[in-house]
Structure formats: structure tokens, C-alpha cells
XYZ file of C-alpha atoms in Angstrom:
323
model
C 21.844 6.606 1.701
C 24.472 9.270 2.303
C 27.171 7.893 4.879
C 27.897 10.082 8.025
C 31.122 10.597 9.558
C 31.759 8.235 12.722
C 32.736 9.809 15.933
C 32.402 6.482 17.882
C 33.259 2.874 17.821
C 29.811 1.785 17.176
C 30.111 -1.182 19.653
C 27.968 -2.092 22.435
C 28.847 1.070 24.256
C 26.632 2.878 21.766
C 23.558 4.628 23.141
C 20.708 4.913 21.053
C 18.381 8.084 21.222
C 14.868 7.889 20.191
C 13.543 11.166 18.767
C 9.934 10.325 19.006
C 7.832 12.645 16.896
C 10.457 15.434 16.289
C 8.071 18.227 15.277
C 5.601 17.405 18.135
C 5.383 20.191 20.792
C 6.076 19.480 24.241
C 2.747 20.620 25.614
C 1.163 17.866 23.305
C 3.374 15.142 24.956
C 0.892 14.299 27.653
C -2.302 14.072 25.483
C -0.325 11.631 23.159
C 0.899 9.609 26.098
C -2.733 9.259 27.255
C -3.765 8.485 23.803
C -1.337 5.539 23.444
C -1.972 4.619 27.016
C -5.744 4.172 26.134
C -4.759 2.210 23.194
C -2.461 -0.079 25.042
C -5.074 -0.692 27.757
C -7.782 -1.409 25.235
C -5.348 -3.955 23.594
C -4.450 -5.676 26.918
C -8.151 -5.766 27.990
C -9.636 -7.017 24.820
C -7.053 -9.572 23.818
C -7.042 -10.809 27.482
C -10.817 -11.278 27.308
C -10.354 -13.081 24.082
C -7.849 -15.448 25.409
C -10.005 -16.177 28.488
C -13.118 -16.659 26.614
C -11.571 -19.148 24.048
C -9.643 -21.079 26.809
C -12.896 -21.270 29.195
C -15.455 -22.179 26.526
C -14.951 -25.392 25.055
C -17.491 -24.953 22.266
C -15.277 -22.252 20.675
C -12.054 -24.590 19.959
C -10.271 -21.683 18.105
C -6.489 -22.205 18.886
C -5.322 -19.691 16.217
C -7.347 -16.907 18.126
C -5.608 -17.768 21.153
C -2.115 -17.297 19.187
C -3.203 -14.019 17.542
C -4.444 -12.685 20.831
C -1.210 -13.634 22.681
C 0.806 -12.205 19.747
C -1.068 -8.742 19.881
C -0.394 -8.509 23.498
C 3.340 -9.586 23.257
C 3.951 -7.173 20.028
C 2.674 -4.114 21.766
C 4.454 -4.909 25.039
C 7.786 -4.905 23.358
C 7.237 -1.174 21.793
C 4.527 0.615 23.660
C 5.751 0.941 27.257
C 8.872 2.569 25.883
C 6.923 4.699 23.918
C 4.833 5.810 26.856
C 7.943 6.443 28.886
C 9.314 8.509 26.034
C 5.964 10.876 26.003
C 5.578 10.925 29.845
C 9.066 11.004 31.186
C 11.046 12.118 27.965
C 13.023 9.237 28.459
C 14.786 9.160 25.055
C 17.571 6.570 25.508
C 18.072 2.843 24.929
C 20.997 0.895 25.441
C 22.626 -1.099 22.623
C 21.331 -4.715 23.664
C 17.863 -3.024 24.671
C 17.477 -1.670 21.229
C 18.352 -4.649 19.371
C 16.357 -6.967 21.681
C 13.226 -4.599 21.040
C 14.080 -4.717 17.344
C 14.410 -8.538 17.084
C 11.055 -9.148 19.210
C 9.199 -6.665 17.280
C 9.966 -8.229 14.020
C 9.802 -11.699 15.217
C 6.216 -11.452 16.510
C 5.011 -9.529 13.537
C 6.374 -12.442 11.446
C 4.490 -14.850 13.557
C 1.367 -12.899 13.039
C 1.768 -13.033 9.277
C 2.190 -16.860 9.225
C -0.493 -17.530 11.864
C -3.019 -15.527 9.302
C -1.749 -17.960 6.692
C -2.822 -21.062 8.774
C -6.168 -19.497 9.480
C -6.697 -19.052 5.805
C -5.933 -22.669 5.203
C -8.117 -23.597 8.057
C -10.978 -21.836 6.387
C -10.156 -23.271 3.124
C -10.532 -26.786 4.397
C -13.546 -25.897 6.335
C -15.289 -24.653 3.218
C -13.827 -26.523 0.277
C -13.425 -29.896 2.080
C -15.759 -29.932 4.852
C -15.910 -33.715 5.347
C -12.084 -33.710 5.710
C -12.146 -30.903 8.161
C -12.184 -33.226 11.256
C -9.226 -35.364 9.871
C -7.004 -32.582 8.640
C -7.532 -29.932 11.236
C -7.001 -32.019 14.440
C -5.673 -30.339 17.736
C -2.302 -32.008 16.962
C -2.276 -30.387 13.550
C -3.176 -26.979 14.826
C -0.507 -27.289 17.375
C 2.069 -28.411 14.677
C 1.132 -25.503 12.246
C 1.067 -22.964 15.165
C 4.612 -24.086 16.459
C 5.965 -23.975 12.876
C 4.701 -20.579 12.513
C 6.315 -19.342 15.750
C 9.721 -21.190 15.212
C 10.112 -20.144 11.737
C 9.338 -16.330 12.746
C 11.796 -16.745 15.502
C 14.556 -17.631 13.055
C 13.933 -15.262 10.168
C 14.845 -11.987 11.806
C 18.132 -13.396 13.122
C 20.255 -12.425 9.980
C 19.003 -8.955 9.624
C 19.380 -8.192 13.373
C 22.812 -9.804 13.631
C 24.184 -8.104 10.491
C 22.989 -4.691 11.540
C 24.345 -5.258 15.095
C 27.799 -5.216 13.143
C 27.518 -1.857 11.494
C 29.124 1.385 12.858
C 27.158 3.859 14.980
C 28.273 6.933 16.701
C 28.561 6.723 20.518
C 24.997 8.322 20.540
C 22.940 7.232 17.498
C 19.832 9.150 16.814
C 17.044 7.000 15.642
C 14.078 8.780 14.071
C 11.360 6.778 15.587
C 9.362 5.986 18.457
C 11.112 2.496 18.957
C 13.978 0.273 17.405
C 12.566 -0.610 13.892
C 15.081 -2.108 11.744
C 15.056 0.361 8.834
C 15.231 3.329 11.213
C 18.234 1.580 13.181
C 20.022 1.190 9.766
C 19.390 4.664 8.872
C 21.028 5.843 12.199
C 24.465 4.172 11.025
C 27.357 6.379 9.875
C 28.792 3.491 7.710
C 27.533 1.714 4.406
C 24.206 0.211 4.945
C 23.528 -1.026 1.466
C 23.635 -4.710 2.362
C 21.429 -4.310 5.549
C 18.881 -2.211 3.348
C 18.786 -5.019 0.848
C 18.532 -7.941 3.516
C 15.733 -5.971 5.268
C 13.798 -5.505 1.954
C 14.307 -9.285 0.996
C 13.040 -10.414 4.463
C 10.034 -8.028 4.148
C 9.184 -9.636 0.926
C 9.295 -13.162 2.465
C 7.387 -12.178 5.554
C 4.892 -9.790 4.051
C 4.143 -10.714 0.275
C 4.642 -14.539 0.257
C 1.928 -15.120 3.215
C -0.221 -12.541 1.380
C -0.018 -14.637 -1.691
C -0.683 -17.734 0.201
C -3.980 -16.063 1.689
C -5.124 -14.838 -1.634
C -4.603 -18.216 -3.218
C -6.734 -19.894 -0.442
C -9.496 -17.344 -0.746
C -9.370 -17.776 -4.689
C -10.100 -21.490 -4.054
C -12.833 -20.510 -1.334
C -14.628 -18.043 -3.465
C -14.668 -20.662 -6.307
C -16.051 -23.129 -4.094
C -18.681 -20.764 -2.579
C -19.997 -19.769 -5.998
C -20.802 -23.460 -6.619
C -23.310 -23.354 -3.873
C -26.703 -23.192 -5.084
C -28.370 -21.875 -2.162
C -28.095 -18.185 -1.277
C -28.324 -18.919 2.399
C -25.383 -21.669 2.028
C -23.072 -18.823 0.149
C -23.917 -16.216 2.951
C -23.116 -18.882 5.656
C -19.762 -19.621 3.910
C -18.787 -16.097 3.470
C -19.769 -15.367 7.213
C -17.404 -17.907 8.288
C -14.628 -16.070 6.676
C -15.511 -12.546 7.523
C -13.639 -12.195 10.734
C -10.487 -13.663 9.317
C -10.756 -11.370 6.161
C -11.260 -8.294 8.243
C -8.185 -9.200 10.369
C -5.880 -9.757 7.183
C -7.326 -6.471 5.673
C -6.439 -4.446 8.752
C -2.921 -6.212 9.077
C -1.948 -5.625 5.523
C -3.531 -2.137 5.469
C -1.130 -1.080 8.284
C 1.620 -2.688 6.500
C 0.767 -0.647 3.324
C 0.527 2.566 5.432
C 3.983 1.949 6.960
C 5.382 1.183 3.606
C 4.137 4.191 1.777
C 5.091 6.542 4.655
C 8.796 5.144 4.346
C 9.143 5.205 0.567
C 7.354 8.512 -0.335
C 8.902 11.754 -0.027
C 7.151 12.913 3.245
C 8.344 14.606 6.468
C 10.083 12.227 8.737
C 7.016 12.670 11.306
C 4.765 10.886 8.523
C 7.316 8.078 8.450
C 7.369 7.625 12.161
C 3.510 7.724 12.546
C 3.072 5.376 9.615
C 5.030 2.513 11.419
C 3.477 3.314 14.797
C 0.091 2.894 13.327
C 1.479 -0.578 11.839
C 2.445 -1.508 15.528
C -0.917 -0.666 17.103
C -3.755 -0.482 14.672
C -4.175 -4.377 14.239
C -3.867 -5.364 17.894
C -6.311 -2.683 18.765
C -8.936 -3.685 15.978
C -8.629 -7.338 16.365
C -10.726 -7.762 19.640
C -13.424 -5.893 17.950
C -13.459 -7.815 14.841
C -13.716 -11.009 16.909
C -16.527 -9.735 19.111
C -18.626 -7.887 16.609
C -18.423 -10.751 13.937
C -18.799 -13.669 16.065
C -21.740 -14.098 18.277
C -20.145 -17.249 20.163
C -17.166 -15.086 21.127
C -19.303 -12.259 22.189
C -21.420 -14.700 24.327
C -18.301 -16.357 25.836
C -16.842 -12.955 26.857
C -20.254 -11.798 28.506
C -20.287 -15.315 30.248
C -16.627 -14.717 31.406
C -17.225 -11.297 32.847
C -20.535 -12.260 34.524
C -18.757 -15.225 36.242
C -15.871 -13.040 37.445
C -18.116 -10.415 38.621
C -20.174 -12.893 40.825
C -16.950 -14.304 42.170
C -15.620 -10.740 43.038
C -18.963 -9.912 44.617
C -19.244 -13.239 46.735
C -15.507 -12.577 47.719
C -16.206 -8.956 48.913
C -19.566 -10.082 50.610
C -17.713 -12.898 52.512
C -15.016 -10.398 53.636
C -17.673 -7.819 54.762
C -19.447 -10.517 56.920
């Protein structure tokens, strides 16, 4: 990356300017705002319904679903509100602390999701390959410990990259060609040598993306070998059905990462880079609730039951007030 001459000190007085989508015409800002607002509302409503259904319905006992739904809500809340403000109010500026906090939270929460998907793959492996050991190995205490490990590891992993990036030099106004403070976009806004930051970001990406993917693939290789040994066609179908929701979530997650990676690495206009990473930030949280409800009848029934109960409570409250 070619270095730029610095006109500012690059300290906490630096103000970051988010360009959004540079070639997007202003008359399209409002339609884009409503599109992202729709996606954000779908994420909030869909994942909240999943959370309420899983918590209130004892028969589900899916602690990792709770984690994934919470992660989807938190991760989009770190980026989408600012994105909405950018397109509605043309509010392009972020302070130095706000930008780095957003960067840290975005990468922390996405790390957590990658590790939670590994834990879910292990859960499916034990359920199918060692069904008799499942109640012993996957106790509530084990699930809590695995989830806590995923969250804590993800809290620690982005710290070196964020800290190192905060030490590089920026102009007093640094232009970030993105809709939010993604690590690589912030590094590219610097006017000093960014090779160490780029290398560190690449190494952390390898750890966060490819190592969890490898573990998931290894789990499913063992699951596939075990399923193929089942003589009954009905048994094989049931085993595959047990994994289908998780496989779809994994496929969506890593497909969005692939889109973001290709958008960054190929020789495409900057708008494609920005949209590729925005797809990564929004695609999985939008689709996850649909995958849970369409592929799992128990979750679908629990959500319908929850909505019905809430509707009854609201109706009774309104009837009581009117009387």
C-alpha cells in the first residue's frame, strides 16, 4: 500500500469520515436507508422471537441458539444504527474512540459467532456419533463452559490488532471507504506504513475464519462417516435432518465471509469492496431466524405459541383498561 503524507498528528483528535458507498447518488440515500432499516428490524424481531421461544419453552434446550441470536442482535447493533444515520442524516463522522470501539466490537462478536458454530458442530458430532454419551458430555454446565470459552477467546483475539492499529498515524480527518469501521478499511485510511497491521489482521483472520471452519469440517466428516454406517434410510434421513439447520447457518456465515474476502482482494471498484463487507455484516443475522424456523418445527411451534400468548396478554390488558 502506498503511504500518504500526513497532515495531522494521528492521535485521539483524529476524526474519521465514513464515505458510505461513494458512487451512490444522493437521491438513492433514502431508499437504501429504508432497505437497511427493514433488514435491521427483521434481525431484531426475528432473533428476539428465537430468544424468547428458546428461553420460555423448556423442551427446546438449545443454549447455543440463544448465543447465536444474541450475537446477531449485538453485532448488527454495533454497525447498522450508524449506517442508518449515514444514509438518513448524512452523518459521516466518527470520533477516534467511537471508531475503534465499533471496530473492536464488530470483530469480537464475529469471532464469537465463528467459535459458537464450532461448539454447535461438536454438539451435533456427540449427538450423532456418540448418542449414548450425549447426556453426559453435553450437560448444561458443559454448554455454559463452552459458550463462555468462545466469548472470552473472542474478547481477547481482536485486542492486539485494534491496539496496534490505534498507534498508527492518521490525518486529522481520515477518510474510511466503508459504511463502518472495519479493521482493513481503517488501516487503509492511515498515512503511515501499515504492513505490520495488514499482516496481523491477515493472521487473526486465518485463526478466526479458517481454523473454526476446519474444525467444523472435521466434525462433519466424522458425522458423515457415522451416518453412512446407518442401515436404515429413515435413520440416515433423521440424522441429516438433525444437522441441516446448523449446516445452513455455517454455509451462510462462510459464504458471506467469502463474498467479503473476494470483494477486498479482487481488482474491483471500491463500492464492491464496501458492499461485500456490508453483506457479511448483515446477511447471516437476517437469514439465521429464517433457517431456525423453517428447518425446525419445534422452534416454529414455540414462536407461534409465544406470539399467541403475548397477543392474549395484550388483548386482556386492553379489554381491562377499556372496561
